[in-house]
Amino acid sequence: MPIEKPRVLLVEDEPTLAQGLADALRFQGYECDIASDGEQGLAMARRGSYDVMLLDLMLPILSGFEVMEALRGEGSRVPTIMLTAKGAEDDKVRGLELGADDYVTKPFAIRELMARVGAQLRRTRRERGDGETFEIDGVRFDLGRLTGFRGEEEIVLTPREGEILSYLRAHQGNVVTRDEFLLEVWKYPTASVETRTVDNTLAALRKKIETNPADPQIIKTVRGKGYRWGA
Ligand code: CA
């Protein structure tokens, strides 16, 4: 597979929030591990090779600050986004001084968090040149970096969106049905589910990449059947 799934470590002690975030990240094509206290988070960050760490600050056993300080003290460069409480300006400054790369303030929209995670990934993957690259309809895609450029305008892709483009391109000339997407890209165990997942995701992707989403040139609709690559 040309898309290497980015790995996210989520250090968050509030179980409902942690589960909701992990589900959202996995839906977008990330791998996500959860640590529920600072000590566990530190141990997992030391062991695993994560692309991004999402770090709550108020945590049991070790605080997010202590985790950050320990990791940076050991030379770990894992890109870290702090999850901070509203109004806690001092926390943001302290976290950034300890080496965190960015922060989002609770409560935050999933979209915003995804954009921040994507930004950290692009930063760390910029030097890598091993991804699938191609140009279509004036957009230069680099799926290894999950990015595309139309002129100077940068388009940020989620891992799932990258997989969709890669799959359609690999099967150009064929119609890819919704069921096939669910089985092959989302890896659903069965496609016999009523879901708008594919259409909704494709609609969002078109908004990002097509000059005119109402007249798509990159991802074509085959009425009543599915989608096909535009080239
Ligand atoms: Ca907390």
mmCIF file of C-alpha atoms and ligand atoms in Angstrom:
data_model
loop_
_atom_site.group_PDB
_atom_site.id
_atom_site.type_symbol
_atom_site.label_atom_id
_atom_site.label_comp_id
_atom_site.label_asym_id
_atom_site.label_seq_id
_atom_site.Cartn_x
_atom_site.Cartn_y
_atom_site.Cartn_z
ATOM 1 C CA MET A 1 0.000 0.000 0.000
ATOM 2 C CA PRO A 2 1.438 3.389 -0.923
ATOM 3 C CA ILE A 3 -0.164 5.092 2.081
ATOM 4 C CA GLU A 4 1.656 4.309 5.271
ATOM 5 C CA LYS A 5 -0.878 4.761 8.052
ATOM 6 C CA PRO A 6 0.280 7.546 10.375
ATOM 7 C CA ARG A 7 0.356 6.525 14.040
ATOM 8 C CA VAL A 8 -1.116 8.777 16.693
ATOM 9 C CA LEU A 9 -0.580 8.415 20.446
ATOM 10 C CA LEU A 10 -3.451 9.940 22.385
ATOM 11 C CA VAL A 11 -2.722 10.643 26.052
ATOM 12 C CA GLU A 12 -6.074 11.537 27.607
ATOM 13 C CA ASP A 13 -7.592 10.407 30.877
ATOM 14 C CA GLU A 14 -11.208 11.254 30.108
ATOM 15 C CA PRO A 15 -12.483 7.951 28.648
ATOM 16 C CA THR A 16 -15.402 9.311 26.614
ATOM 17 C CA LEU A 17 -13.309 12.026 25.006
ATOM 18 C CA ALA A 18 -10.421 9.614 24.381
ATOM 19 C CA GLN A 19 -12.682 7.055 22.729
ATOM 20 C CA GLY A 20 -14.452 9.644 20.612
ATOM 21 C CA LEU A 21 -11.170 11.122 19.395
ATOM 22 C CA ALA A 22 -9.685 7.712 18.690
ATOM 23 C CA ASP A 23 -12.762 6.700 16.684
ATOM 24 C CA ALA A 24 -12.600 9.918 14.659
ATOM 25 C CA LEU A 25 -8.888 9.479 13.954
ATOM 26 C CA ARG A 26 -9.316 5.850 12.925
ATOM 27 C CA PHE A 27 -12.230 6.778 10.681
ATOM 28 C CA GLN A 28 -9.899 9.220 8.921
ATOM 29 C CA GLY A 29 -7.350 6.463 8.384
ATOM 30 C CA TYR A 30 -4.967 6.987 11.304
ATOM 31 C CA GLU A 31 -3.802 4.312 13.669
ATOM 32 C CA CYS A 32 -4.458 5.467 17.216
ATOM 33 C CA ASP A 33 -3.301 4.151 20.597
ATOM 34 C CA ILE A 34 -4.687 5.531 23.854
ATOM 35 C CA ALA A 35 -2.802 6.102 27.101
ATOM 36 C CA SER A 36 -4.996 7.032 30.060
ATOM 37 C CA ASP A 37 -2.391 8.562 32.364
ATOM 38 C CA GLY A 38 0.913 10.383 32.052
ATOM 39 C CA GLU A 39 3.095 7.475 33.125
ATOM 40 C CA GLN A 40 1.553 5.143 30.571
ATOM 41 C CA GLY A 41 1.759 7.853 27.917
ATOM 42 C CA LEU A 42 5.453 8.402 28.578
ATOM 43 C CA ALA A 43 6.171 4.667 28.434
ATOM 44 C CA MET A 44 4.261 4.264 25.167
ATOM 45 C CA ALA A 45 5.891 7.316 23.596
ATOM 46 C CA ARG A 46 9.312 5.894 24.492
ATOM 47 C CA ARG A 47 8.513 2.470 23.030
ATOM 48 C CA GLY A 48 6.483 3.273 19.959
ATOM 49 C CA SER A 49 7.361 5.214 16.849
ATOM 50 C CA TYR A 50 4.482 7.656 16.701
ATOM 51 C CA ASP A 51 4.027 10.302 14.046
ATOM 52 C CA VAL A 52 2.032 12.597 16.329
ATOM 53 C CA MET A 53 1.237 12.690 20.053
ATOM 54 C CA LEU A 54 -1.910 14.352 21.377
ATOM 55 C CA LEU A 55 -1.198 15.217 24.984
ATOM 56 C CA ASP A 56 -3.710 16.276 27.599
ATOM 57 C CA LEU A 57 -2.088 18.376 30.320
ATOM 58 C CA MET A 58 -4.109 17.496 33.420
ATOM 59 C CA LEU A 59 -3.372 13.785 33.752
ATOM 60 C CA PRO A 60 -3.085 11.294 36.620
ATOM 61 C CA ILE A 61 0.353 10.224 37.934
ATOM 62 C CA LEU A 62 2.433 12.423 35.581
ATOM 63 C CA SER A 63 1.100 15.658 34.108
ATOM 64 C CA GLY A 64 1.346 16.452 30.432
ATOM 65 C CA PHE A 65 4.085 18.942 31.291
ATOM 66 C CA GLU A 66 6.136 16.229 32.998
ATOM 67 C CA VAL A 67 5.657 13.902 30.041
ATOM 68 C CA MET A 68 6.765 16.610 27.615
ATOM 69 C CA GLU A 69 9.757 17.589 29.716
ATOM 70 C CA ALA A 70 10.905 13.979 30.076
ATOM 71 C CA LEU A 71 10.581 13.198 26.370
ATOM 72 C CA ARG A 72 12.338 16.315 25.144
ATOM 73 C CA GLY A 73 15.017 15.826 27.812
ATOM 74 C CA GLU A 74 15.713 12.411 26.263
ATOM 75 C CA GLY A 75 15.930 13.920 22.784
ATOM 76 C CA SER A 76 12.547 12.663 21.530
ATOM 77 C CA ARG A 77 11.246 14.860 18.718
ATOM 78 C CA VAL A 78 7.778 13.303 18.469
ATOM 79 C CA PRO A 79 5.499 16.089 17.162
ATOM 80 C CA THR A 80 3.194 16.968 20.050
ATOM 81 C CA ILE A 81 -0.100 18.800 20.151
ATOM 82 C CA MET A 82 -1.303 19.747 23.628
ATOM 83 C CA LEU A 83 -4.976 19.539 24.529
ATOM 84 C CA THR A 84 -5.401 22.528 26.814
ATOM 85 C CA ALA A 85 -8.253 23.867 28.902
ATOM 86 C CA LYS A 86 -10.046 27.003 27.860
ATOM 87 C CA GLY A 87 -8.523 30.156 29.266
ATOM 88 C CA ALA A 88 -5.373 28.473 30.533
ATOM 89 C CA GLU A 89 -2.980 30.787 28.672
ATOM 90 C CA ASP A 90 -0.092 30.086 31.046
ATOM 91 C CA ASP A 91 -0.385 26.374 30.300
ATOM 92 C CA LYS A 92 0.034 26.960 26.577
ATOM 93 C CA VAL A 93 3.142 29.049 27.057
ATOM 94 C CA ARG A 94 4.641 26.583 29.510
ATOM 95 C CA GLY A 95 3.892 23.637 27.227
ATOM 96 C CA LEU A 96 5.384 25.322 24.187
ATOM 97 C CA GLU A 97 8.476 26.268 26.181
ATOM 98 C CA LEU A 98 8.879 22.629 27.183
ATOM 99 C CA GLY A 99 8.917 21.668 23.514
ATOM 100 C CA ALA A 100 5.319 21.037 22.457
ATOM 101 C CA ASP A 101 4.717 21.954 18.822
ATOM 102 C CA ASP A 102 1.125 23.150 18.917
ATOM 103 C CA TYR A 103 -2.027 23.167 21.027
ATOM 104 C CA VAL A 104 -5.789 23.023 20.663
ATOM 105 C CA THR A 105 -8.148 24.400 23.264
ATOM 106 C CA LYS A 106 -10.946 22.221 24.647
ATOM 107 C CA PRO A 107 -13.676 22.004 23.527
ATOM 108 C CA PHE A 108 -12.388 21.823 19.952
ATOM 109 C CA ALA A 109 -13.947 20.750 16.676
ATOM 110 C CA ILE A 110 -12.697 17.457 15.255
ATOM 111 C CA ARG A 111 -12.024 19.222 11.955
ATOM 112 C CA GLU A 112 -9.677 21.648 13.624
ATOM 113 C CA LEU A 113 -7.824 18.885 15.403
ATOM 114 C CA MET A 114 -7.489 16.911 12.133
ATOM 115 C CA ALA A 115 -6.037 19.978 10.424
ATOM 116 C CA ARG A 116 -3.481 20.421 13.222
ATOM 117 C CA VAL A 117 -2.520 16.743 13.137
ATOM 118 C CA GLY A 118 -2.164 16.959 9.344
ATOM 119 C CA ALA A 119 0.081 20.011 9.671
ATOM 120 C CA GLN A 120 2.437 18.183 12.054
ATOM 121 C CA LEU A 121 2.583 15.178 9.733
ATOM 122 C CA ARG A 122 3.446 17.287 6.722
ATOM 123 C CA ARG A 123 6.184 18.991 8.654
ATOM 124 C CA THR A 124 7.836 15.692 9.595
ATOM 125 C CA ARG A 125 7.235 14.007 6.256
ATOM 126 C CA ARG A 126 8.482 16.924 4.183
ATOM 127 C CA GLU A 127 11.965 15.511 3.900
ATOM 128 C CA ARG A 128 10.769 12.076 2.843
ATOM 129 C CA GLY A 129 10.436 11.609 -0.905
ATOM 130 C CA ASP A 130 9.190 8.041 -1.068
ATOM 131 C CA GLY A 131 5.452 8.535 -1.638
ATOM 132 C CA GLU A 132 3.217 8.169 -4.661
ATOM 133 C CA THR A 133 3.288 11.388 -6.700
ATOM 134 C CA PHE A 134 1.275 12.338 -9.761
ATOM 135 C CA GLU A 135 -0.477 15.263 -11.377
ATOM 136 C CA ILE A 136 -4.102 15.419 -12.488
ATOM 137 C CA ASP A 137 -6.236 18.384 -13.524
ATOM 138 C CA GLY A 138 -3.556 20.835 -12.479
ATOM 139 C CA VAL A 139 -3.085 19.378 -8.980
ATOM 140 C CA ARG A 140 0.263 17.852 -8.026
ATOM 141 C CA PHE A 141 -0.349 15.170 -5.405
ATOM 142 C CA ASP A 142 2.210 13.681 -3.068
ATOM 143 C CA LEU A 143 0.406 10.932 -1.208
ATOM 144 C CA GLY A 144 3.412 10.066 0.960
ATOM 145 C CA ARG A 145 3.112 13.528 2.445
ATOM 146 C CA LEU A 146 -0.688 13.544 2.212
ATOM 147 C CA THR A 147 -0.662 16.766 0.307
ATOM 148 C CA GLY A 148 -1.489 18.305 -3.041
ATOM 149 C CA PHE A 149 -0.705 21.621 -4.691
ATOM 150 C CA ARG A 150 -2.793 23.574 -7.134
ATOM 151 C CA GLY A 151 -0.327 26.293 -8.010
ATOM 152 C CA GLU A 152 0.709 27.720 -4.662
ATOM 153 C CA GLU A 153 -2.445 26.569 -2.897
ATOM 154 C CA GLU A 154 -1.792 23.611 -0.624
ATOM 155 C CA ILE A 155 -4.414 20.901 -0.191
ATOM 156 C CA VAL A 156 -4.230 18.826 2.986
ATOM 157 C CA LEU A 157 -5.456 15.240 2.771
ATOM 158 C CA THR A 158 -6.405 12.814 5.520
ATOM 159 C CA PRO A 159 -4.876 9.326 5.259
ATOM 160 C CA ARG A 160 -8.289 8.026 4.196
ATOM 161 C CA GLU A 161 -8.542 10.575 1.406
ATOM 162 C CA GLY A 162 -5.052 9.620 0.270
ATOM 163 C CA GLU A 163 -6.089 5.957 0.169
ATOM 164 C CA ILE A 164 -9.159 6.795 -1.899
ATOM 165 C CA LEU A 165 -7.120 8.694 -4.494
ATOM 166 C CA SER A 166 -4.515 5.957 -4.613
ATOM 167 C CA TYR A 167 -7.154 3.239 -4.999
ATOM 168 C CA LEU A 168 -9.061 5.032 -7.760
ATOM 169 C CA ARG A 169 -5.850 5.777 -9.623
ATOM 170 C CA ALA A 170 -4.683 2.161 -9.341
ATOM 171 C CA HIS A 171 -8.011 1.050 -10.810
ATOM 172 C CA GLN A 172 -8.324 3.704 -13.500
ATOM 173 C CA GLY A 173 -10.554 2.647 -16.363
ATOM 174 C CA ASN A 174 -12.760 0.727 -13.909
ATOM 175 C CA VAL A 175 -15.787 1.860 -11.953
ATOM 176 C CA VAL A 176 -15.226 1.548 -8.205
ATOM 177 C CA THR A 177 -18.499 0.872 -6.412
ATOM 178 C CA ARG A 178 -19.399 2.067 -2.923
ATOM 179 C CA ASP A 179 -19.307 -1.525 -1.709
ATOM 180 C CA GLU A 180 -15.808 -1.970 -3.113
ATOM 181 C CA PHE A 181 -14.667 1.183 -1.315
ATOM 182 C CA LEU A 182 -16.135 -0.060 1.965
ATOM 183 C CA LEU A 183 -14.439 -3.443 1.637
ATOM 184 C CA GLU A 184 -11.091 -2.402 0.149
ATOM 185 C CA VAL A 185 -10.429 1.069 1.537
ATOM 186 C CA TRP A 186 -12.418 1.210 4.777
ATOM 187 C CA LYS A 187 -11.817 -2.517 5.320
ATOM 188 C CA TYR A 188 -15.358 -3.092 6.495
ATOM 189 C CA PRO A 189 -15.937 -6.817 7.062
ATOM 190 C CA THR A 190 -19.036 -6.659 4.879
ATOM 191 C CA ALA A 191 -20.340 -4.139 2.386
ATOM 192 C CA SER A 192 -23.971 -5.015 3.027
ATOM 193 C CA VAL A 193 -24.510 -1.982 5.245
ATOM 194 C CA GLU A 194 -26.618 1.067 4.546
ATOM 195 C CA THR A 195 -24.199 3.920 4.861
ATOM 196 C CA ARG A 196 -23.546 7.346 3.424
ATOM 197 C CA THR A 197 -19.924 7.062 4.494
ATOM 198 C CA VAL A 198 -18.498 6.726 1.002
ATOM 199 C CA ASP A 199 -20.601 9.460 -0.592
ATOM 200 C CA ASN A 200 -20.032 11.871 2.279
ATOM 201 C CA THR A 201 -16.284 11.306 2.284
ATOM 202 C CA LEU A 202 -16.048 11.630 -1.499
ATOM 203 C CA ALA A 203 -18.091 14.844 -1.392
ATOM 204 C CA ALA A 204 -15.710 16.342 1.182
ATOM 205 C CA LEU A 205 -12.689 15.213 -0.820
ATOM 206 C CA ARG A 206 -14.056 16.765 -4.008
ATOM 207 C CA LYS A 207 -14.550 20.068 -2.205
ATOM 208 C CA LYS A 208 -10.861 20.022 -1.400
ATOM 209 C CA ILE A 209 -9.389 18.919 -4.707
ATOM 210 C CA GLU A 210 -11.784 19.820 -7.532
ATOM 211 C CA THR A 211 -11.788 23.265 -9.139
ATOM 212 C CA ASN A 212 -15.550 22.939 -9.473
ATOM 213 C CA PRO A 213 -16.990 20.208 -7.212
ATOM 214 C CA ALA A 214 -20.230 20.350 -9.190
ATOM 215 C CA ASP A 215 -18.332 19.321 -12.332
ATOM 216 C CA PRO A 216 -15.581 17.061 -10.992
ATOM 217 C CA GLN A 217 -12.585 16.269 -13.212
ATOM 218 C CA ILE A 218 -10.490 14.163 -10.860
ATOM 219 C CA ILE A 219 -13.119 11.858 -9.351
ATOM 220 C CA LYS A 220 -15.957 11.208 -11.788
ATOM 221 C CA THR A 221 -19.368 9.870 -10.819
ATOM 222 C CA VAL A 222 -20.735 6.943 -12.777
ATOM 223 C CA ARG A 223 -24.405 7.339 -12.155
ATOM 224 C CA GLY A 224 -26.019 4.441 -10.315
ATOM 225 C CA LYS A 225 -22.691 2.551 -10.185
ATOM 226 C CA GLY A 226 -19.963 4.387 -8.321
ATOM 227 C CA TYR A 227 -16.853 6.414 -9.068
ATOM 228 C CA ARG A 228 -13.934 6.368 -11.460
ATOM 229 C CA TRP A 229 -10.605 8.109 -11.927
ATOM 230 C CA GLY A 230 -10.877 11.168 -14.134
ATOM 231 C CA ALA A 231 -7.808 10.684 -16.343
HETATM 232 CA CA CA B 1 -7.387 15.441 31.892
#
